[in-house]
XYZ file of C-alpha atoms in Angstrom:
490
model
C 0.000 0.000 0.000
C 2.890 1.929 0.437
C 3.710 2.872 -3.220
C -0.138 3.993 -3.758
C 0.590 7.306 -1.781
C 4.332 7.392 -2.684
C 4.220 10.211 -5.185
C 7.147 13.183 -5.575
C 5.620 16.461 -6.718
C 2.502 14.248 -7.420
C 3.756 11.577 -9.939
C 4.054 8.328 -9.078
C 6.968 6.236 -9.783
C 7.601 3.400 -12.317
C 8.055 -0.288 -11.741
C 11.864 -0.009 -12.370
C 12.071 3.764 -9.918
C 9.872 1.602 -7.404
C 12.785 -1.156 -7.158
C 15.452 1.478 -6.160
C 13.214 3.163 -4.046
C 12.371 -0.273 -2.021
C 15.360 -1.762 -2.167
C 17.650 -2.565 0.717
C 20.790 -3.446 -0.520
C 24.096 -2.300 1.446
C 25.787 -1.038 -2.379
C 22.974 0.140 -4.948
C 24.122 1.159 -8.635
C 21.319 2.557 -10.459
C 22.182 3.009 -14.240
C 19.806 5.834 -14.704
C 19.962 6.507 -19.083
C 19.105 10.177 -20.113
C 15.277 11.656 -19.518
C 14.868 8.690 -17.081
C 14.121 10.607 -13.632
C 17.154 10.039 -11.727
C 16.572 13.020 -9.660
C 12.935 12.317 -9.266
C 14.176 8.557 -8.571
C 16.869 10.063 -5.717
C 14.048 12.640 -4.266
C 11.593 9.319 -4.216
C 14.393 7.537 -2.388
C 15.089 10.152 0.573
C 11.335 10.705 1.124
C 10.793 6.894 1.881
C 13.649 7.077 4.256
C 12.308 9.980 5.980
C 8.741 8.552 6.263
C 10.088 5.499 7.773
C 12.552 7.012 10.503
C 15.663 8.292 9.360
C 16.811 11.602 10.212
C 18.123 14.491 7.342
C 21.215 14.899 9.017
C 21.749 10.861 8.534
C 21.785 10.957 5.152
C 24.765 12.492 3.111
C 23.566 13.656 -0.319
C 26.153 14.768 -2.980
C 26.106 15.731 -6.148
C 28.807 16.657 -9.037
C 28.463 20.750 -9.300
C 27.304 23.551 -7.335
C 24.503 24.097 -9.766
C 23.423 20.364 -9.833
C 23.724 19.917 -6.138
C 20.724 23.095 -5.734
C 18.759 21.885 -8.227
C 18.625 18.595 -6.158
C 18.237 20.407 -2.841
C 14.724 23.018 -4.522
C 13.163 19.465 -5.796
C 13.856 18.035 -2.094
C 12.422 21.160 -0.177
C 9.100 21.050 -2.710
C 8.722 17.506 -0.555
C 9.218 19.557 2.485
C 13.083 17.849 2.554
C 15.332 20.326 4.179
C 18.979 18.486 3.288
C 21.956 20.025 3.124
C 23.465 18.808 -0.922
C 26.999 19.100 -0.392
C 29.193 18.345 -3.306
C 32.488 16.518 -2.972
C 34.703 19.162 -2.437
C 31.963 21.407 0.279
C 31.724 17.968 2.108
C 36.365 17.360 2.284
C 36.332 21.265 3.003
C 33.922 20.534 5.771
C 35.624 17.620 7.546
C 38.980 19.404 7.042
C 37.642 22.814 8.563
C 36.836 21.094 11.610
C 40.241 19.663 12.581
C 42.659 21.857 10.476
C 43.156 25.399 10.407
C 43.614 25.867 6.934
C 42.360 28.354 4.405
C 41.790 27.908 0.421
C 44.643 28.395 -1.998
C 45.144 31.695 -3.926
C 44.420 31.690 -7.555
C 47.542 32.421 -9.259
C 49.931 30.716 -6.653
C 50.521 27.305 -9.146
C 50.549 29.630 -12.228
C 53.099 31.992 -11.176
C 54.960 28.779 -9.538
C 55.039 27.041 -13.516
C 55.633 30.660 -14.835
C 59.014 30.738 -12.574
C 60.119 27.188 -13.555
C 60.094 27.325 -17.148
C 61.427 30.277 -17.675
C 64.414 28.657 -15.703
C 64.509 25.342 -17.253
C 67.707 24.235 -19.470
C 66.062 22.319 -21.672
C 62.860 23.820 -22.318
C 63.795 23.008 -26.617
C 63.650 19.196 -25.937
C 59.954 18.919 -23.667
C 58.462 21.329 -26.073
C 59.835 19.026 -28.517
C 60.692 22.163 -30.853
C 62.230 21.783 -34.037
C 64.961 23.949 -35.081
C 67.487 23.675 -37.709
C 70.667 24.860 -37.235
C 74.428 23.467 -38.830
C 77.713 23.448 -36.795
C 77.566 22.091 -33.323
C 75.101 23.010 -30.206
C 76.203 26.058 -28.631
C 75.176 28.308 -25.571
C 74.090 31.200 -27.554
C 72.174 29.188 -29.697
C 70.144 27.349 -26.969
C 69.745 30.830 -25.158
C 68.170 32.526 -28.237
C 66.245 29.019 -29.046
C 64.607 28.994 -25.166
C 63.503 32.509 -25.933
C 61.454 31.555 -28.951
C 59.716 29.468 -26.928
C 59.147 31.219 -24.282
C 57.639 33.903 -26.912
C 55.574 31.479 -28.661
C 52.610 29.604 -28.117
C 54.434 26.747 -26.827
C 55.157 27.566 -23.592
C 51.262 28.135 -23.225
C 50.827 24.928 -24.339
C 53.333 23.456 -21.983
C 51.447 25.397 -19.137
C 48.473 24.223 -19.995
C 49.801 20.679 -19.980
C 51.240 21.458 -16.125
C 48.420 22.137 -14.815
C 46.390 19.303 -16.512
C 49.571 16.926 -15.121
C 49.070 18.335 -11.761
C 45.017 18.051 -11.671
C 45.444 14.174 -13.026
C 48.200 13.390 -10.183
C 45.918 15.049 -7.598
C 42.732 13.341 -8.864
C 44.641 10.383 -8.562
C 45.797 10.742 -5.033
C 49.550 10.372 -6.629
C 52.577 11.290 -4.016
C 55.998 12.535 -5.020
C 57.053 8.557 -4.534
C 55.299 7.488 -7.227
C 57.892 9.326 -9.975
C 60.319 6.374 -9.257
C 57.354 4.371 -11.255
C 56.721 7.424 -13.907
C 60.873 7.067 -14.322
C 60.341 3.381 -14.956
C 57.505 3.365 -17.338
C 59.408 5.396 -19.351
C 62.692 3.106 -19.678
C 59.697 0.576 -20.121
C 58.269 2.579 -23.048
C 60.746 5.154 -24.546
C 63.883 4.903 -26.502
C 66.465 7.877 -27.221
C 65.084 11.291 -28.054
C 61.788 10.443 -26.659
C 62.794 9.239 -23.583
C 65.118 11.929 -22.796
C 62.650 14.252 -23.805
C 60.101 12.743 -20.926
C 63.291 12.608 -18.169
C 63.474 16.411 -18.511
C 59.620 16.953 -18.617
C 59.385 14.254 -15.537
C 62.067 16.291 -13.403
C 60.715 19.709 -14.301
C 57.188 18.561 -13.116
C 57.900 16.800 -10.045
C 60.006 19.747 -8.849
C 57.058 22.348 -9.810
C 54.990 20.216 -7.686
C 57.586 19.775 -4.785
C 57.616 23.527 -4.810
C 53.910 23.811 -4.589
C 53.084 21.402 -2.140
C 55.681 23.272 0.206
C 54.124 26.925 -0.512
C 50.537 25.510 0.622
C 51.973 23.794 3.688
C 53.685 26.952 4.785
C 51.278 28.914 4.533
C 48.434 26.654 5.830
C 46.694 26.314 2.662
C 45.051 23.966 0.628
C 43.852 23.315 -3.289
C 40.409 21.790 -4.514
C 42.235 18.143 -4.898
C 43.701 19.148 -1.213
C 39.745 19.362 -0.306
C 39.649 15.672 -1.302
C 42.857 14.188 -0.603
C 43.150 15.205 3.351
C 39.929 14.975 4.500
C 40.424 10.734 3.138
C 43.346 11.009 5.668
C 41.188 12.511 7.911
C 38.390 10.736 7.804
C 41.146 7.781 8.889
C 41.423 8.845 11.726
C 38.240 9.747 13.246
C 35.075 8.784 14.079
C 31.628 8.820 11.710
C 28.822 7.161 12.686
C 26.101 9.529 12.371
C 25.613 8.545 8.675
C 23.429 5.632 7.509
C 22.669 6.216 3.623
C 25.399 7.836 1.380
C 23.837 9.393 -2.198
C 25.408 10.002 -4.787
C 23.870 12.099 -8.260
C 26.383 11.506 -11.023
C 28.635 9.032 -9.954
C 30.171 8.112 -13.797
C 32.019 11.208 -13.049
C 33.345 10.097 -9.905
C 37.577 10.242 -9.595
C 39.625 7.412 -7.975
C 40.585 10.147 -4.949
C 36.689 11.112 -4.423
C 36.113 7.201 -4.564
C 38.246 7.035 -1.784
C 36.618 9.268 -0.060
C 33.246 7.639 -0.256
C 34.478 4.122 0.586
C 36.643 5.465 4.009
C 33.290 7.190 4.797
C 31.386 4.052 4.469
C 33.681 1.539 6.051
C 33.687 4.021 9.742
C 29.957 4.731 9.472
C 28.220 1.508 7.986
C 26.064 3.466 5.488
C 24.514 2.375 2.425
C 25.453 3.229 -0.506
C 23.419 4.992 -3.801
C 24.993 5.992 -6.768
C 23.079 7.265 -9.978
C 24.573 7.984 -13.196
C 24.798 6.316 -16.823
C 27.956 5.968 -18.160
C 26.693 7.118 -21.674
C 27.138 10.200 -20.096
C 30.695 10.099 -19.130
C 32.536 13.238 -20.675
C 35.055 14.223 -17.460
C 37.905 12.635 -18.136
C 39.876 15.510 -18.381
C 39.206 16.535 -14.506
C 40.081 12.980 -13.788
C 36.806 10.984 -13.775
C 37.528 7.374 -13.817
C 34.497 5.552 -15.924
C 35.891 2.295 -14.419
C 34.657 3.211 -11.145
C 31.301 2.785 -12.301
C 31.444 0.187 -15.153
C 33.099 -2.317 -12.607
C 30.961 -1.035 -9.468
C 30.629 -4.634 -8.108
C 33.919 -4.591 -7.717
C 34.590 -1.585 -6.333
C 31.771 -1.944 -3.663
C 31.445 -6.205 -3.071
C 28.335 -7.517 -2.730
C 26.638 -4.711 -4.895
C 23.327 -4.524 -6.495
C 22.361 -3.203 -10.139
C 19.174 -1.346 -11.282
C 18.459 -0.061 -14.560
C 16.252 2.628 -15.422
C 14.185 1.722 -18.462
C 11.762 4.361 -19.150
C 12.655 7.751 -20.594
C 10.019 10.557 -19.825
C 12.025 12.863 -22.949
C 12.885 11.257 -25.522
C 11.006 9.600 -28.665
C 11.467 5.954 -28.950
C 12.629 6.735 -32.817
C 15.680 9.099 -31.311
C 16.369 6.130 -28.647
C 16.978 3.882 -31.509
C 19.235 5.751 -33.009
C 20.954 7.059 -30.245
C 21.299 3.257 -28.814
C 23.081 2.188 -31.963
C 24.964 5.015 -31.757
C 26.557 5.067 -27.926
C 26.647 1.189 -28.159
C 29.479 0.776 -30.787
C 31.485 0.871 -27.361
C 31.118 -2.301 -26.058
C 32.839 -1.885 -22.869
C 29.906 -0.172 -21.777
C 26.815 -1.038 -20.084
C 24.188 -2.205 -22.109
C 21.038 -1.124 -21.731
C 17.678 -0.528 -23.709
C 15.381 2.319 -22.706
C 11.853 2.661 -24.144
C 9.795 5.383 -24.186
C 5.551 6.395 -24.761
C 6.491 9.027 -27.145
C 6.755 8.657 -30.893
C 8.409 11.132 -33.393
C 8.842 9.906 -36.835
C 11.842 12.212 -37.625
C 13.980 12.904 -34.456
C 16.521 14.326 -36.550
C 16.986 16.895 -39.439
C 20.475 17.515 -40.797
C 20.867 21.065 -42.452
C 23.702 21.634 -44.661
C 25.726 24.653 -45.162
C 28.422 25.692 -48.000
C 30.307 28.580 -46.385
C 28.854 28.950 -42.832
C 25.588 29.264 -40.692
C 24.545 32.364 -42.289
C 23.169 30.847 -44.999
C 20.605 28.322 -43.229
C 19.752 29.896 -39.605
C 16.723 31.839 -40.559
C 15.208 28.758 -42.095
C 16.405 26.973 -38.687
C 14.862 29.935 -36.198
C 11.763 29.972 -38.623
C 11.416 26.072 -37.834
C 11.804 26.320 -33.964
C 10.060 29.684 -33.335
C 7.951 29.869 -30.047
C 10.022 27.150 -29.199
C 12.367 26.137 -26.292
C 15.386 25.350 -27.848
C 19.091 25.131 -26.443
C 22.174 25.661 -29.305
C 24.897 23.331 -28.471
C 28.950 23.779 -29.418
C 31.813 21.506 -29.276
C 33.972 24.851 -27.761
C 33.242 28.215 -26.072
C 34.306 29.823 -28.817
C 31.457 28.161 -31.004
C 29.122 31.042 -30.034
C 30.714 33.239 -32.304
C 29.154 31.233 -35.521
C 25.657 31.794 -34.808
C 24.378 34.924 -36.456
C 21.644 35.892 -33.451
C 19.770 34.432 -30.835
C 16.250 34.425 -30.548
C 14.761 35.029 -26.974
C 13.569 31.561 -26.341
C 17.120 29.953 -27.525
C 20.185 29.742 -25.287
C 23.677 28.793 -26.597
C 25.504 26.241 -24.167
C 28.705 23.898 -24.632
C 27.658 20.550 -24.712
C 29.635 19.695 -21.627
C 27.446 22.444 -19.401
C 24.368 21.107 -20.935
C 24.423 17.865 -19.104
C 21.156 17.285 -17.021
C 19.206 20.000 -19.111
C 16.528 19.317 -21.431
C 14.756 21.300 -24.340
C 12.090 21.162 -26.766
C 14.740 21.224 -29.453
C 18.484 21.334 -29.857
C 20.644 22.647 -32.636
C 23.539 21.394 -32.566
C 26.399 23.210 -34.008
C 30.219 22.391 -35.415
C 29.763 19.298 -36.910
C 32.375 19.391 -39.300
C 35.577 17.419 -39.890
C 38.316 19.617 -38.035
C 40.723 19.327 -35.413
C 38.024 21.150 -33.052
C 35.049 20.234 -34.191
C 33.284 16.944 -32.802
C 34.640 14.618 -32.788
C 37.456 16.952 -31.525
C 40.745 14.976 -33.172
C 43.200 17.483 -30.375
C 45.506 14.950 -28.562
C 46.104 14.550 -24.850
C 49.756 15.824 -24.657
C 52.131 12.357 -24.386
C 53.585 13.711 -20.887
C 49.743 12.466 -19.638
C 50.288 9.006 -20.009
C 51.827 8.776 -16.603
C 48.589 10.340 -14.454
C 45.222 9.400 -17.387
C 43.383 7.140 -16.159
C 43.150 4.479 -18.506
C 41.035 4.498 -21.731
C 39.318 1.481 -22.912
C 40.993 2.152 -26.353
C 37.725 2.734 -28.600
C 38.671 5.241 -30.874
C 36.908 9.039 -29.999
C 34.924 7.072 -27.055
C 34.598 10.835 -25.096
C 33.211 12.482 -28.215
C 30.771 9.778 -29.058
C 29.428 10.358 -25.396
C 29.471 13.961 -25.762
C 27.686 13.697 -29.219
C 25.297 10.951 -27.479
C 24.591 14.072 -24.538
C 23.690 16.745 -27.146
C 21.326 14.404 -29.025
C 19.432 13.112 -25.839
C 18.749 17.274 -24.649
C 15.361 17.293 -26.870
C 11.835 16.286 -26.152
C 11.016 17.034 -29.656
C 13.650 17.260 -32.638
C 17.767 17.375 -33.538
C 18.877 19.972 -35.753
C 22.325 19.059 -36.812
C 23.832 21.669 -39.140
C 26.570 20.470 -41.025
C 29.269 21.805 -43.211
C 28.298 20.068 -46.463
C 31.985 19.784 -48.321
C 33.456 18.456 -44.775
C 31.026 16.843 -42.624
C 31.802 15.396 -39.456
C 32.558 11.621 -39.523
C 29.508 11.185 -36.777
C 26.987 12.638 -39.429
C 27.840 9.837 -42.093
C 27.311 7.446 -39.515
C 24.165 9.237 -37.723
C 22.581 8.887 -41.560
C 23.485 5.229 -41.757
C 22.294 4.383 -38.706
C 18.640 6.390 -38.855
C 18.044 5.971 -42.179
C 14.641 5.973 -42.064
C 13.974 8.337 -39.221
C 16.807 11.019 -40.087
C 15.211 13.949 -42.563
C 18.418 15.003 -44.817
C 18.685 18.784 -46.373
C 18.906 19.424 -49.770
């Protein structure tokens, strides 16, 4: 009788949102696909718990961002829910605050530390790998005026922006200044000549940035967003939690190995249960050092676990689920899993092609949507500059920030075949290897996710508008796929 009043914002829940909701399983994995009601599933979840005894301040609720931990928080208070939606690095911040006196890092402390070091470093030619031709033998001068070119260039951005990438993978990763005996090894293991010499000098240059930074935020008592993470596992050690009994958590495929951590040290002092939502379809973090492994091999991460799938989608038409399906499953090394939906659209898809740029087909594209919600989605920031105008009722987002949202219609933009374009073909810098978490190989596996996030925005229709003498090498396969269902420009 239970489930007959059960209702969140006065919808009752499906068969497959009822079996998470009643379940009682220590570790719960729900693989929630896109439009499926995870949140409503999570809110659904929490109220039960209430009704039946347990207290707000017994449940720890996180989610991924700032913005998707108060949207979580508004749907809980509409159930008269007052929890506190911390996301991973409020709740380390928290537990460090209260046994450290520590305060947050200042902005520009790693940049100016990087700045300093390369502008020092002897061999700044060989880790930018820079070519430059020059006959006689090496001389001072020479590699004096060479170091300045790159340090003038965009290279030494480049390398910066590598740095700091290194850094935020090692941190993710929970890495310690010991492990660059094993970064040292892998690369005897895997380099030979110029190449490895050119990773010795990028190996010692990085490890003594980091040496250097690490002893700036110790002396002066402060700490970085990984920091937020890292200490409060060590921490958490050490003290004692009990006051928990259910852990949630919204978004878990984008979970790191150090936030992991976190979670399962939290668990094992407390006894809580565990919830995580997500769908690794979704996946598209890497880069901040998301692990998808985490969740794709969940049982054995958390023993003993339980799986639910979600299996009804409340946005998208069962014609776009098809195709999207087909699309996202190429990867095999992911979870499989069929959603169906109620709704039925014929043609979820139009592709518009172009000759020069937008110009020439966005009225026809505004005309088609007007009085319509509609979000415009790019593979970059910079994508916003190749729209012409926006209507009121459209709303230009990256792809990457319009995870969780939904529309009437998308347009999605910057579809050709370039190096930034989607799939984007720019390379993780080879100094990575050491700190990525592994890849499962499958070629452009991120950007078929990514692509697979933009299509599943719409409750109504895809407008894909494509470069017509250099399409992007998803299109040709989008119009194989959906044949039938895919309406094709002239």
């Amino acid at each position: 009788m239970f489930f007959i009043d059960l209702k969140v914002n006065n919808k009752k829940l499906d068969k497959y949102q009822k079996k998470v909701v009643k379940s009682k399983a220590k570790n719960l994995l729900v693989v929630a696909g896109a439009g499926s009601g995870k949140t409503f599933t999570i809110v659904a979840k929490i109220k039960k718990l209430i009704i039946e005894g347990t207290l707000p301040e017994e449940i720890l609720c996180i989610s991924f961002t700032r913005d998707s931990a108060k949207s979580l928080e508004e749907k809980l208070k509409e159930e008269n829910i007052f929890i506190k939606v911390k996301t991973f690095h409020s709740l380390g911040y928290e537990i460090i605050k209260k046994h450290k006196n520590v305060n947050l890092i200042s902005d520009n402390l790693l940049e100016n530390i990087i700045e300093k070091k390369l502008n020092k470093e002897k061999h700044l030619k060989e880790i930018a790998n820079a070519k430059f031709i020059r006959l006689g033998y090496p001389d001072p001068i020479f590699n004096k005026i060479e170091n300045n070119i790159i340090l003038n260039s965009k290279s030494k951005e480049r390398l910066k922006e590598i740095t700091k990438t290194f850094i935020n993978l090692y941190k993710s990763n929970n890495h310690k200044t010991k492990d660059f005996k094993e970064f040292e090894k892998l690369n005897d293991k895997k380099h030979i000549y110029d190449q490895k010499k050119r990773h010795n000098y990028f190996i010692k240059l990085i490890k003594s940035i980091i040496i250097e930074y690490e002893k700036e935020l110790k002396k002066h008592h402060q700490i970085d967003y990984h920091d937020m993470i890292n200490k409060s596992i060590e921490i958490v050690k050490k003290i004692d939690i009990e006051k928990y009994k259910y852990i949630i958590i919204d978004e878990y495929q984008d979970t790191s190995l150090n936030k992991n951590n976190l979670i399962k040290e939290i668990q094992k002092k407390s006894g809580a249960k565990l919830l995580a939502v997500g769908d690794d379809w979704q996946s598209i973090y890497s880069f901040t050092g998301s692990n998808l492994e985490i969740f794709t091999n969940f049982n054995k991460v958390f023993p003993n676990a339980k799986i639910i799938k979600l299996k009804k989608t409340y946005r998208n038409s069962k014609e776009l689920l098809k195709i999207t399906r087909k699309f996202i499953c190429k990867n095999k090394k992911q979870i499989y899993k069929r959603l169906t939906s109620k709704k039925s659209n014929k043609n979820p898809i139009y592709i518009y092609y172009y000759k020069n740029n937008i110009k020439e087909i966005w009225n026809e594209i505004v005309k088609k949507t007007e009085n319509q919600n509609s979000l415009i989605l790019g593979r970059n920031n910079k994508d916003l500059y190749k729209i012409p105008y926006i209507p009121p009722e459209m709303q230009f987002l990256t792809i990457h920030k319009s995870k969780g949202l939904e529309s009437e219609n998308t347009i999605i933009i910057n579809l050709e075949d370039n190096y930034d374009s989607l799939p984007s073909k720019i390379n993780d810098s080879e100094y990575l290897m050491y700190v990525k978490p592994k890849s499962n190989d499958y070629k452009y596996a991120e950007e078929r996710r990514l692509f697979y996030v933009a299509l599943t925005r719409c409750k109504n229709n895809n407008y894909l508008l494509v470069k017509k003498e250099s399409p992007s090498i998803f299109i040709d396969e989008m119009k194989k796929i959906g044949k039938n269902n895919i309406i094709v420009s002239k």
